């Protein structure tokens, strides 16, 4: 298994929110935007969201992010999905 030694980030925002986050990631991916693949997981009877951990995420200044092409490319989808937490990841 190529993922046997890969670290994953898992969170449990609730069943409905977990399903919505995975759906949103699929919509972003389908629209051509770069996103981490998300997977629904069940651990101890709790439904959550998992993704591979990323060691070297680049932290950008808020103004640089707002003026970036990737922000502009995803803005309409963020609004449509009511994605208010785009700067928390």
Coordinates of N, CA, C and O in Angstrom, one line a residue, residues 58-86:
X58 N 2.5 26.9 2.2 CA 3.0 28.3 2.2 C 2.0 29.2 2.8 O 0.8 29.2 2.4
X59 N 2.4 29.9 3.8 CA 1.6 30.9 4.4 C 1.7 32.2 3.7 O 2.8 32.7 3.5
X60 N 0.6 32.7 3.3 CA 0.6 34.0 2.5 C -0.1 35.1 3.2 O -1.0 34.9 4.0
X61 N 0.3 36.3 2.9 CA -0.3 37.5 3.5 C -1.7 37.6 2.9 O -2.0 37.2 1.8
X62 N -2.7 38.0 3.8 CA -4.1 38.1 3.4 C -4.2 38.9 2.1 O -4.9 38.5 1.2
X63 N -3.6 40.1 2.0 CA -3.7 40.9 0.8 C -3.2 40.2 -0.5 O -3.8 40.3 -1.5
X64 N -2.0 39.5 -0.3 CA -1.5 38.7 -1.4 C -2.5 37.6 -1.9 O -2.7 37.4 -3.0
X65 N -3.1 37.0 -0.9 CA -4.1 35.9 -1.2 C -5.3 36.5 -1.9 O -5.7 35.9 -2.9
X66 N -5.8 37.6 -1.5 CA -7.0 38.2 -2.1 C -6.7 38.6 -3.6 O -7.5 38.5 -4.4
X67 N -5.4 39.0 -3.8 CA -5.1 39.4 -5.2 C -4.5 38.3 -6.0 O -4.1 38.6 -7.2
X68 N -4.5 37.1 -5.5 CA -3.9 36.0 -6.3 C -5.0 35.5 -7.3 O -6.2 35.6 -7.1
X69 N -4.5 34.9 -8.4 CA -5.3 34.4 -9.4 C -6.1 33.2 -8.9 O -7.3 33.0 -9.2
X70 N -5.6 32.4 -8.0 CA -6.3 31.2 -7.5 C -7.5 31.7 -6.6 O -8.5 31.0 -6.6
X71 N -7.3 32.7 -5.9 CA -8.4 33.3 -5.1 C -9.5 33.7 -6.0 O -10.7 33.4 -5.8
X72 N -9.2 34.5 -7.0 CA -10.2 35.0 -8.0 C -10.8 33.8 -8.7 O -12.0 33.9 -8.9
X73 N -10.1 32.8 -9.1 CA -10.6 31.7 -9.8 C -11.7 30.9 -9.0 O -12.7 30.5 -9.5
X74 N -11.5 30.9 -7.7 CA -12.4 30.1 -6.8 C -13.4 31.0 -6.2 O -14.3 30.4 -5.5
X75 N -13.4 32.3 -6.4 CA -14.3 33.1 -5.6 C -15.8 32.8 -5.9 O -16.6 32.7 -4.9
X76 N -16.2 32.7 -7.1 CA -17.6 32.4 -7.4 C -18.1 31.1 -6.8 O -19.2 31.0 -6.2
X77 N -17.2 30.1 -6.8 CA -17.6 28.8 -6.2 C -17.6 29.0 -4.6 O -18.5 28.4 -4.0
X78 N -16.7 29.8 -4.1 CA -16.7 30.0 -2.6 C -18.0 30.7 -2.2 O -18.6 30.3 -1.2
X79 N -18.5 31.7 -3.0 CA -19.7 32.4 -2.7 C -20.9 31.4 -2.8 O -21.8 31.4 -2.0
X80 N -20.9 30.6 -3.9 CA -22.0 29.7 -4.2 C -22.2 28.7 -3.1 O -23.3 28.3 -2.6
X81 N -21.0 28.2 -2.5 CA -21.0 27.2 -1.5 C -21.0 27.8 -0.1 O -21.0 27.1 0.9
X82 N -21.1 29.2 0.0 CA -21.1 29.9 1.3 C -19.9 29.5 2.1 O -19.9 29.2 3.3
X83 N -18.7 29.4 1.4 CA -17.5 29.0 2.0 C -16.8 30.2 2.7 O -16.0 30.9 2.1
X84 N -17.2 30.4 3.9 CA -16.7 31.5 4.7 C -15.4 31.3 5.4 O -14.8 32.2 5.9
X85 N -14.9 30.1 5.3 CA -13.6 29.8 6.0 C -12.4 29.6 5.1 O -11.5 28.8 5.4
X86 N -12.4 30.2 3.9 CA -11.4 29.9 3.0 C -10.0 30.3 3.4 O -9.0 29.8 2.9

